[in-house]
Short mmCIF file of C-alpha atoms in Angstrom, two decimals:
data_model
loop_
_atom_site.label_atom_id
_atom_site.label_comp_id
_atom_site.label_asym_id
_atom_site.label_seq_id
_atom_site.Cartn_x
_atom_site.Cartn_y
_atom_site.Cartn_z
CA MET A 137 14.98 19.08 17.03
CA ASN A 138 13.35 19.32 20.50
CA PHE A 139 13.57 15.83 22.25
CA GLU A 140 11.96 17.29 25.33
CA TYR A 141 9.00 18.51 23.43
CA MET A 142 8.89 15.02 21.86
CA LEU A 143 8.49 13.41 24.81
CA GLU A 144 5.90 15.85 26.33
CA ILE A 145 3.34 15.01 23.60
CA LEU A 146 3.82 11.33 23.80
CA PRO A 147 1.27 11.06 26.66
CA ARG A 148 -1.37 13.11 24.31
CA PHE A 149 -1.37 10.07 21.62
CA PHE A 150 -2.00 7.31 24.18
CA SER A 151 -5.98 9.03 24.47
CA VAL A 152 -6.39 8.60 20.89
CA ILE A 153 -4.68 5.44 20.39
CA PRO A 154 -7.96 3.57 21.57
CA VAL A 155 -9.94 5.58 18.66
CA THR A 156 -7.42 4.00 16.02
CA ALA A 157 -7.68 0.60 17.88
CA LEU A 158 -11.29 0.49 17.64
CA ILE A 159 -11.65 1.36 13.75
CA ILE A 160 -8.60 -1.04 13.09
CA ALA A 161 -10.54 -4.11 15.18
CA VAL A 162 -14.03 -3.34 13.94
CA SER A 163 -12.71 -2.76 10.20
CA PHE A 164 -10.61 -5.90 10.52
CA ILE A 165 -13.33 -8.45 11.79
CA ALA A 166 -16.20 -6.88 9.69
CA GLY A 167 -13.83 -7.12 6.77
CA LEU A 168 -12.80 -10.66 7.69
CA LEU A 169 -16.12 -11.64 7.38
CA LEU A 170 -16.93 -9.56 4.12
CA SER A 171 -14.15 -11.40 2.35
CA VAL A 172 -15.35 -14.97 3.43
CA GLY A 173 -18.19 -14.23 1.66
CA VAL A 174 -16.86 -12.72 -1.26
CA THR A 175 -14.20 -15.67 -1.26
CA ILE A 176 -17.33 -18.19 -0.96
CA ILE A 177 -18.57 -16.93 -4.16
CA ARG A 178 -15.60 -16.54 -6.10
CA VAL A 179 -14.79 -19.97 -5.58
CA LYS A 180 -17.98 -21.15 -6.13
CA LYS A 181 -18.09 -18.98 -9.48
CA ILE A 182 -21.95 -18.05 -8.61
CA PRO A 183 -23.05 -16.69 -12.04
CA VAL A 184 -24.10 -13.07 -11.44
CA PHE A 185 -22.29 -12.19 -8.34
CA ASN A 186 -18.80 -13.57 -9.81
CA ARG A 187 -18.96 -10.93 -12.39
CA LEU A 188 -19.92 -8.38 -9.53
CA MET A 189 -17.11 -9.51 -7.79
CA ASP A 190 -14.59 -8.87 -10.28
CA ILE A 191 -15.93 -5.52 -10.48
CA TYR A 192 -15.63 -4.89 -7.13
CA LEU A 193 -12.24 -6.25 -6.66
CA SER A 194 -10.41 -3.97 -9.89
CA PHE A 195 -12.41 -1.20 -8.62
CA THR A 196 -10.89 -1.17 -4.42
CA ARG A 197 -7.50 -1.92 -6.46
CA SER A 198 -7.19 0.76 -8.38
CA ALA A 199 -9.32 3.74 -6.37
CA PRO A 200 -6.80 5.13 -3.60
CA ILE A 201 -7.98 4.74 -0.15
CA LEU A 202 -8.35 8.24 0.30
CA LEU A 203 -10.51 8.38 -2.87
CA GLN A 204 -12.46 5.57 -1.24
CA LEU A 205 -12.33 7.69 1.83
CA PHE A 206 -14.12 10.52 0.33
CA ILE A 207 -16.55 8.70 -1.84
CA PHE A 208 -18.13 6.86 1.15
CA TYR A 209 -17.95 10.16 3.21
CA PHE A 210 -20.28 12.08 0.44
CA GLY A 211 -22.07 8.90 -0.73
CA ILE A 212 -23.76 7.41 2.17
CA PRO A 213 -26.07 10.12 2.87
CA VAL A 214 -26.99 10.11 -0.83
CA LEU A 215 -27.33 6.62 -0.94
CA LEU A 216 -29.53 6.92 2.19
CA GLN A 217 -31.71 9.46 0.89
CA ALA A 218 -32.20 7.17 -2.13
CA PHE A 219 -33.96 4.79 0.14
CA GLY A 220 -36.07 7.41 1.87
CA ILE A 221 -34.04 7.96 5.18
CA ALA A 222 -33.43 11.62 5.45
CA VAL A 223 -29.95 12.48 6.52
CA THR A 224 -27.59 15.20 5.62
CA ASN A 225 -24.38 13.88 6.97
CA VAL A 226 -23.04 10.92 8.38
CA GLU A 227 -20.30 10.47 11.28
CA PRO A 228 -16.87 10.52 10.16
CA ILE A 229 -16.33 7.61 12.27
CA VAL A 230 -19.07 5.70 10.22
CA ALA A 231 -17.91 6.33 7.13
CA ALA A 232 -14.07 5.24 7.67
CA ILE A 233 -15.19 2.24 9.21
CA ALA A 234 -17.45 1.31 6.38
CA CYS A 235 -14.75 2.11 3.91
CA LEU A 236 -12.32 0.01 5.39
CA VAL A 237 -14.35 -2.93 5.70
CA PHE A 238 -15.54 -2.39 1.99
CA TYR A 239 -11.73 -2.21 1.22
CA ASN A 240 -10.57 -4.96 3.16
CA GLY A 241 -13.42 -7.04 1.95
CA ALA A 242 -11.69 -7.31 -1.19
CA PHE A 243 -7.90 -7.17 -0.04
CA MET A 244 -8.27 -9.81 2.55
CA SER A 245 -10.14 -12.16 -0.45
CA GLU A 246 -7.39 -12.30 -2.40
CA ILE A 247 -5.64 -13.79 0.66
CA LEU A 248 -8.04 -16.23 1.30
CA ARG A 249 -9.04 -17.26 -2.44
CA PRO A 250 -5.45 -18.75 -3.28
CA ALA A 251 -5.07 -20.14 0.52
CA TYR A 252 -8.49 -22.07 -0.29
CA LEU A 253 -6.58 -23.34 -3.83
CA ALA A 254 -3.85 -24.31 -2.60
CA ILE A 255 -5.77 -26.96 -0.15
CA ASP A 256 -5.42 -30.36 -2.39
CA LYS A 257 -8.93 -31.56 -4.21
CA GLY A 258 -8.59 -34.90 -3.78
CA GLN A 259 -9.14 -34.21 -0.21
CA PHE A 260 -12.60 -33.05 -0.76
CA GLU A 261 -13.55 -35.79 -2.66
CA ALA A 262 -12.33 -38.59 -0.36
CA ALA A 263 -14.21 -36.62 2.59
CA ASP A 264 -17.38 -37.05 0.14
CA SER A 265 -16.42 -40.62 -0.46
CA LEU A 266 -16.25 -40.57 3.64
CA GLY A 267 -19.88 -39.57 3.56
CA TYR A 268 -18.88 -36.45 5.48
CA THR A 269 -21.46 -33.10 5.52
CA GLY A 270 -20.81 -29.94 4.06
CA TRP A 271 -20.11 -28.57 7.83
CA GLN A 272 -17.95 -31.57 8.83
CA LYS A 273 -16.00 -31.05 5.57
CA PHE A 274 -15.48 -27.30 6.11
CA SER A 275 -14.63 -27.98 9.66
CA ARG A 276 -12.56 -30.78 9.45
CA ILE A 277 -10.41 -30.43 6.33
CA THR A 278 -10.65 -26.82 4.85
CA MET A 279 -10.63 -25.08 8.13
CA PRO A 280 -7.15 -26.67 9.47
CA GLN A 281 -5.61 -26.16 6.52
CA LEU A 282 -6.80 -22.85 5.43
CA ILE A 283 -5.66 -21.12 8.83
CA PRO A 284 -2.02 -21.60 8.92
CA ILE A 285 -1.42 -20.73 5.20
CA ALA A 286 -3.61 -17.79 5.10
CA LEU A 287 -2.05 -16.70 8.26
CA PRO A 288 1.14 -14.62 7.09
CA GLY A 289 -1.14 -12.67 4.51
CA MET A 290 -3.67 -11.72 7.07
CA THR A 291 -1.07 -10.27 9.57
CA ASN A 292 0.33 -8.16 6.57
CA ALA A 293 -3.37 -7.19 5.68
CA MET A 294 -3.30 -6.19 9.36
CA ILE A 295 -0.47 -4.05 9.00
CA HIS A 296 -1.85 -2.34 5.79
CA LEU A 297 -4.97 -1.67 7.24
CA ILE A 298 -3.31 0.30 10.38
CA HIS A 299 -1.28 2.08 7.43
CA ASP A 300 -4.64 2.48 5.91
CA SER A 301 -6.48 3.95 8.72
CA SER A 302 -3.86 7.04 9.18
CA LEU A 303 -5.83 8.45 6.25
CA ILE A 304 -9.20 8.71 7.80
CA PHE A 305 -8.08 12.05 9.77
CA ALA A 306 -9.05 13.48 6.19
CA ILE A 307 -12.60 13.02 6.50
CA GLY A 308 -11.99 14.44 10.48
CA VAL A 309 -11.56 11.53 12.08
CA VAL A 310 -9.26 12.44 15.30
CA ASP A 311 -7.29 9.47 15.38
CA ILE A 312 -3.59 9.65 15.95
CA MET A 313 -3.10 11.63 12.68
CA GLY A 314 -6.02 14.01 13.56
CA LEU A 315 -4.32 14.64 17.20
CA ALA A 316 -1.04 15.23 15.28
CA ASN A 317 -2.52 17.95 13.33
CA ILE A 318 -4.17 19.39 15.94
CA ILE A 319 -0.89 19.44 18.25
CA GLY A 320 0.76 20.90 15.11
CA SER A 321 -1.56 23.98 14.91
CA GLU A 322 -1.67 24.55 18.62
CA THR A 323 2.17 25.38 18.56
CA TYR A 324 1.49 27.55 15.39
CA GLY A 325 3.52 24.96 13.08
CA LEU A 326 6.70 25.19 15.08
CA TYR A 327 7.36 21.53 15.82
CA GLN A 328 5.51 20.08 12.77
CA VAL A 329 8.72 17.82 12.36
CA GLU A 330 8.62 16.85 16.16
CA VAL A 331 5.02 15.70 15.56
CA PHE A 332 5.02 13.68 13.03
CA LEU A 333 8.31 12.08 14.21
CA THR A 334 6.17 10.90 17.43
CA VAL A 335 3.71 9.98 15.20
CA ALA A 336 5.96 8.09 12.89
CA VAL A 337 7.60 6.07 15.68
CA ILE A 338 4.12 5.16 17.11
CA TYR A 339 3.27 3.79 13.93
CA TRP A 340 6.46 2.01 13.61
CA VAL A 341 6.49 0.58 16.93
CA ILE A 342 2.95 -0.79 16.25
CA SER A 343 3.96 -2.57 12.74
CA LEU A 344 6.91 -4.26 14.90
CA ILE A 345 4.95 -5.43 17.30
CA PHE A 346 2.78 -7.12 13.97
CA GLU A 347 5.74 -8.10 12.39
CA GLN A 348 6.98 -9.94 15.37
CA LEU A 349 3.60 -11.56 15.68
CA VAL A 350 3.77 -12.79 12.08
CA LYS A 351 7.42 -14.37 12.95
CA LEU A 352 6.01 -16.17 15.68
CA PHE A 353 2.82 -17.40 13.36
CA ASP A 354 5.34 -18.15 11.28
CA LYS A 355 7.17 -20.49 13.42
CA ARG A 356 4.03 -22.30 14.43
CA ARG A 357 2.59 -22.58 11.04
CA ARG A 358 5.57 -24.35 9.44
CA LYS A 359 5.17 -26.52 12.48
CA VAL A 360 1.40 -27.28 11.79
CA LEU A 361 2.18 -27.37 7.95
CA LYS A 362 5.17 -29.98 8.53
CA PHE A 363 2.57 -32.05 10.49
CA GLU A 364 -0.06 -31.65 7.61
CA GLY A 365 2.57 -32.87 5.11
CA TYR A 366 3.13 -29.85 3.51
CA THR A 367 6.56 -29.17 2.67
CA SER A 368 8.20 -25.79 3.92
CA SER A 369 8.14 -24.26 0.57
CA GLU A 370 4.88 -25.44 -0.72
CA GLY A 371 3.57 -23.54 2.65
CA ALA A 372 5.36 -20.31 1.96
CA GLY A 373 4.15 -19.74 -2.21
CA MET B 945 -29.05 14.88 -5.86
CA PHE B 946 -26.69 12.86 -8.02
CA ASP B 947 -26.48 14.42 -11.53
CA ILE B 948 -24.87 12.09 -13.95
CA SER B 949 -23.69 15.14 -16.39
CA VAL B 950 -22.02 16.42 -13.57
CA VAL B 951 -19.81 13.74 -13.50
CA PHE B 952 -18.88 13.99 -17.15
CA GLU B 953 -17.92 17.56 -16.67
CA SER B 954 -15.80 16.61 -13.75
CA ILE B 955 -13.88 13.72 -15.88
CA VAL B 956 -13.17 16.65 -18.28
CA GLU B 957 -11.57 18.90 -15.87
CA ILE B 958 -9.72 15.98 -14.26
CA ILE B 959 -8.20 14.56 -17.19
CA LYS B 960 -6.07 17.59 -17.27
CA VAL B 961 -3.95 16.44 -14.53
CA VAL B 962 -3.73 13.17 -15.76
CA PRO B 963 -0.30 13.54 -17.57
CA PHE B 964 0.87 15.24 -15.05
CA THR B 965 0.11 12.80 -12.32
CA LEU B 966 1.84 10.03 -14.55
CA PHE B 967 4.34 12.21 -15.31
CA MET B 968 5.51 12.26 -11.19
CA ALA B 969 4.61 8.42 -11.10
CA PHE B 970 7.28 7.44 -13.62
CA LEU B 971 9.85 9.74 -12.09
CA ILE B 972 9.24 8.19 -8.69
CA LEU B 973 9.27 4.77 -10.14
CA ILE B 974 12.49 5.53 -12.19
CA PHE B 975 14.69 7.12 -9.59
CA SER B 976 13.14 3.97 -6.70
CA LEU B 977 14.14 1.77 -8.95
CA ILE B 978 17.37 3.20 -9.45
CA LEU B 979 17.85 3.56 -5.57
CA GLY B 980 16.42 0.52 -4.49
CA SER B 981 19.02 -1.19 -7.03
CA PHE B 982 21.51 0.49 -5.33
CA ILE B 983 20.17 -0.86 -2.08
CA ALA B 984 20.38 -4.22 -3.03
CA TRP B 985 23.18 -4.16 -4.36
CA LEU B 986 24.69 -2.24 -1.15
CA GLU B 987 22.64 -4.88 0.74
CA SER B 988 24.30 -8.13 -0.81
CA LYS B 989 28.03 -6.53 0.06
CA TYR B 990 27.29 -7.18 3.65
CA ILE B 991 29.39 -4.40 4.48
CA PRO B 992 29.00 -4.44 8.88
CA VAL B 993 27.65 -1.27 10.40
CA ILE B 994 26.06 -0.12 6.83
CA HIS B 995 23.79 -3.44 6.55
CA GLN B 996 22.33 -2.67 10.15
CA ILE B 997 21.52 0.99 9.30
CA LEU B 998 20.17 -0.17 5.84
CA ILE B 999 17.72 -2.97 7.80
CA VAL B 1000 16.58 -0.18 10.22
CA ILE B 1001 15.82 2.42 7.80
CA LYS B 1002 14.08 0.22 5.87
CA SER B 1003 11.89 -1.23 8.89
CA PHE B 1004 11.18 2.32 9.57
CA ILE B 1005 9.86 3.36 5.76
CA ARG B 1006 8.02 0.01 5.72
CA GLY B 1007 6.63 0.39 9.33
CA THR B 1008 5.48 3.72 8.87
CA PRO B 1009 2.25 5.00 6.84
CA ASN B 1010 3.41 7.02 3.63
CA VAL B 1011 1.00 10.01 4.66
CA VAL B 1012 3.04 10.36 8.01
CA LEU B 1013 6.44 10.30 6.33
CA LEU B 1014 5.24 12.54 3.73
CA PHE B 1015 4.43 15.26 6.17
CA LEU B 1016 7.81 14.49 8.30
CA ILE B 1017 9.68 14.93 5.10
CA TYR B 1018 7.53 17.92 3.97
CA TYR B 1019 8.51 20.01 7.10
CA SER B 1020 11.96 19.06 7.45
CA PHE B 1021 13.40 18.28 3.95
CA PRO B 1022 13.45 21.92 2.83
CA PHE B 1023 15.52 23.21 6.04
CA VAL B 1024 17.84 19.85 5.57
CA VAL B 1025 18.52 21.16 1.46
CA ALA B 1026 19.11 24.66 2.48
CA GLU B 1027 21.03 23.98 5.41
CA ALA B 1028 23.28 21.87 3.42
CA LEU B 1029 23.35 24.35 0.73
CA SER B 1030 24.39 27.02 2.35
CA TYR B 1031 27.56 24.98 3.60
CA ILE B 1032 28.91 25.48 -0.25
CA GLY B 1033 27.75 28.70 -0.25
CA ILE B 1034 24.29 28.79 -2.11
CA GLU B 1035 21.64 30.37 -0.16
CA LEU B 1036 18.20 28.93 -0.34
CA ASN B 1037 14.93 29.83 0.94
CA PRO B 1038 13.26 26.73 2.47
CA TYR B 1039 9.84 28.04 2.08
CA SER B 1040 10.68 28.76 -1.85
CA LEU B 1041 11.25 24.84 -2.37
CA ASN B 1042 8.46 23.52 -4.61
CA PRO B 1043 6.32 20.83 -2.80
CA VAL B 1044 6.23 18.48 -6.09
CA VAL B 1045 10.19 17.85 -5.20
CA VAL B 1046 8.88 16.99 -1.75
CA VAL B 1047 6.24 14.70 -3.11
CA ILE B 1048 9.22 12.77 -5.74
CA VAL B 1049 11.36 12.62 -2.94
CA THR B 1050 9.52 11.20 -0.45
CA PHE B 1051 7.40 8.70 -2.50
CA SER B 1052 11.02 7.83 -4.47
CA VAL B 1053 12.63 7.00 -1.14
CA CYS B 1054 9.67 5.14 0.23
CA TYR B 1055 9.37 2.58 -2.60
CA ALA B 1056 12.75 1.94 -3.01
CA ALA B 1057 12.48 0.41 -0.26
CA PHE B 1058 9.95 -1.80 -1.20
CA GLN B 1059 11.62 -1.84 -4.72
CA SER B 1060 15.06 -3.23 -3.20
CA GLU B 1061 13.47 -6.16 -2.12
CA ILE B 1062 11.55 -6.53 -5.63
CA ILE B 1063 15.06 -6.36 -6.95
CA LYS B 1064 16.40 -9.33 -4.33
CA GLY B 1065 14.30 -11.36 -5.39
CA ALA B 1066 14.15 -11.06 -9.07
CA LEU B 1067 18.27 -11.47 -8.15
CA HIS B 1068 17.79 -14.64 -6.53
CA ALA B 1069 15.81 -16.00 -8.94
CA LEU B 1070 18.93 -15.28 -11.52
CA ASP B 1071 20.74 -18.62 -12.65
CA LYS B 1072 24.47 -17.76 -10.89
CA HIS B 1073 25.76 -20.46 -13.59
CA GLN B 1074 24.93 -18.05 -16.42
CA VAL B 1075 27.39 -15.37 -14.27
CA GLU B 1076 30.32 -18.00 -14.45
CA ALA B 1077 29.44 -18.96 -17.92
CA SER B 1078 29.71 -15.53 -19.04
CA GLN B 1079 32.82 -14.76 -17.50
CA SER B 1080 34.42 -17.97 -18.67
CA LEU B 1081 33.52 -16.49 -22.29
CA GLY B 1082 35.61 -13.02 -21.00
CA TYR B 1083 32.67 -11.07 -21.03
CA SER B 1084 33.56 -7.95 -18.87
CA GLN B 1085 31.43 -6.96 -15.88
CA TRP B 1086 29.57 -4.33 -17.32
CA GLN B 1087 28.70 -7.03 -20.54
CA THR B 1088 27.78 -9.46 -17.94
CA LEU B 1089 25.59 -7.02 -16.10
CA ARG B 1090 23.92 -5.62 -19.54
CA LYS B 1091 23.75 -8.89 -21.53
CA VAL B 1092 23.23 -11.34 -18.56
CA ILE B 1093 21.61 -9.87 -15.66
CA ILE B 1094 19.49 -7.01 -16.63
CA PRO B 1095 17.20 -8.53 -19.24
CA GLN B 1096 16.33 -11.51 -17.11
CA VAL B 1097 16.01 -9.16 -13.93
CA MET B 1098 14.34 -7.06 -15.67
CA ALA B 1099 11.53 -9.76 -16.64
CA GLU B 1100 11.27 -10.90 -13.58
CA ALA B 1101 11.03 -7.99 -11.67
CA LEU B 1102 8.47 -7.01 -14.45
CA PRO B 1103 4.96 -7.24 -12.81
CA ASP B 1104 6.14 -6.41 -9.38
CA THR B 1105 7.50 -2.94 -10.61
CA MET B 1106 3.84 -2.40 -12.52
CA ASN B 1107 1.88 -3.28 -9.12
CA THR B 1108 4.46 -0.41 -7.83
CA LEU B 1109 3.96 1.80 -10.43
CA LEU B 1110 -0.30 1.63 -9.68
CA LEU B 1111 0.49 2.02 -5.88
CA ILE B 1112 2.54 4.89 -6.41
CA ILE B 1113 -0.22 6.45 -8.75
CA LYS B 1114 -2.67 5.67 -5.75
CA ALA B 1115 -0.26 6.57 -3.31
CA LEU B 1116 0.20 10.00 -5.31
CA SER B 1117 -3.16 11.16 -3.80
CA LEU B 1118 -1.71 11.60 -0.56
CA ALA B 1119 0.10 14.92 -2.54
CA PHE B 1120 -3.01 17.21 -2.00
CA LEU B 1121 -2.13 17.14 1.50
CA VAL B 1122 0.99 19.17 0.82
CA THR B 1123 -0.91 21.33 -1.96
CA VAL B 1124 0.37 19.16 -5.08
CA VAL B 1125 -2.52 18.82 -7.77
CA ASP B 1126 -2.99 14.97 -8.88
CA ILE B 1127 -5.99 13.56 -9.77
CA PHE B 1128 -7.69 13.11 -6.61
CA ALA B 1129 -6.25 17.14 -5.74
CA GLN B 1130 -8.08 18.17 -8.65
CA ALA B 1131 -11.20 16.33 -7.98
CA ASN B 1132 -11.09 18.14 -4.66
CA LEU B 1133 -10.97 21.48 -6.25
CA VAL B 1134 -13.83 20.73 -9.01
CA GLY B 1135 -15.91 19.15 -6.21
CA ALA B 1136 -15.24 22.26 -4.14
CA MET B 1137 -16.25 24.46 -7.13
CA THR B 1138 -19.55 23.24 -8.16
CA PHE B 1139 -20.42 21.88 -4.44
CA SER B 1140 -21.29 18.54 -6.11
CA TYR B 1141 -17.99 16.44 -4.47
CA LEU B 1142 -19.44 13.10 -4.87
CA GLU B 1143 -19.87 13.53 -8.59
CA ALA B 1144 -16.09 14.50 -8.64
CA PHE B 1145 -14.99 12.20 -6.89
CA THR B 1146 -16.78 9.49 -8.82
CA ALA B 1147 -15.46 10.84 -11.82
CA ALA B 1148 -11.85 10.33 -10.34
CA ALA B 1149 -12.65 6.66 -9.53
CA LEU B 1150 -13.30 6.34 -12.97
CA ILE B 1151 -10.40 7.80 -14.07
CA TYR B 1152 -8.09 5.59 -11.70
CA TRP B 1153 -10.43 2.55 -12.64
CA VAL B 1154 -8.96 3.19 -16.08
CA LEU B 1155 -5.69 3.65 -15.41
CA GLY B 1156 -5.28 0.85 -13.15
CA GLY B 1157 -6.73 -1.75 -16.14
CA ALA B 1158 -4.76 -0.21 -18.80
CA ILE B 1159 -1.55 -0.56 -16.49
CA THR B 1160 -2.82 -4.11 -15.53
CA TYR B 1161 -3.22 -5.04 -19.40
CA ALA B 1162 0.14 -3.25 -20.46
CA THR B 1163 2.10 -5.47 -18.00
CA LYS B 1164 0.32 -8.70 -19.26
CA LYS B 1165 1.52 -7.48 -23.02
CA VAL B 1166 4.92 -6.58 -22.39
CA GLU B 1167 5.85 -9.76 -19.72
CA ASN B 1168 4.47 -12.00 -23.07
CA HIS B 1169 7.00 -9.99 -24.87
CA LEU B 1170 9.78 -10.31 -22.25
CA ASN B 1171 9.34 -13.92 -21.81
CA ARG B 1172 9.28 -14.99 -25.69
CA GLY B 1173 11.92 -17.57 -25.97
CA TYR B 1174 11.92 -18.96 -22.43
CA VAL B 1175 8.54 -20.51 -22.10
#
């Protein structure tokens, strides 16, 4: 074990962390928006689309993320050509983001839907009888309760996303793992263990930060849920 | 551009490695169950130093992506084994260790960390009075374990365990990075041979899809069977 070498290569990884952070941030936000759409379709049970969503969810659940990445990487040009846009290949980073958004749209809707269903239906009826508009119902009744219930699941989804994003090097994006492979080959594979141990520690630290955030949110969430009259056991479920 | 007939040809080629993938997945599941139960048992004892070490190791395993762990173990494990074996006088060339072993070790350790949580949860759900009742009936510890604890913990932990199986099958797609041929790696090879990657990967996706559906269906069946008499 060569710890000096590990310290030597550590600063080089800081230069690619923005790439990983950008991919994660864009995928998370876009994935969240997509998942809201998916959740609405599933909760409202909109006829044909509801069936489509079942297929979509079961597909993303059963195919490995690595496979989905490759399907997006090779599939996007084919799809675009079908619409008459002639492209021969797509930027790996675009394919990676598209894939992670597609995957998280399904993954996060599995968090949002139960959270929505946990809200007492009687409240909607009460709001109706008070003459609330649809937007008022959403902003004053649904949102304040949905967010604290869904928050722990969402931070977990974030940690999953960070882990999944470690696979995008396979289609040629130079993120943390991509750089690790480059550094590993620079020394002709002499220090592979050191390189990947460094990477492991970087990911570990990132995950730990988010785990602490979960705990922080959880404290606040309990307060909010208590205030809203949920017992802690209900909120945890 | 996209040729359906190639997809079917690819399916025929890829299906050949499904038994091997499932074999690896079941092996990993069994190892992770054993190791996970052991960890859960060890944790329930609260042995001072060991408890803290376990917490750190579990946090490390859950905090690092599988692919990083896989590479880490791929590059270090053979040398560790060779070193350990040399102490007892067995010479082993670290480069001759089969990567399949590395994959199985990696994912067994990795999923044992998750499995121990599942088992812990199932143990919590178990009614403690039943253990006391069985003691008062004069059951030996082994009898209590075999006739009271295991049947209930199994039923409780089954859905999550089957979910883990699905996760393992998916995680095995990483094995292609260390030259082990599973469903995904085979799709990669088939695609490289015919220059039709998209068709090959679509075929692989269909196979994963069917596997996922089959496992979900089987879980429901077995769950109903295990829960009979309780509901």
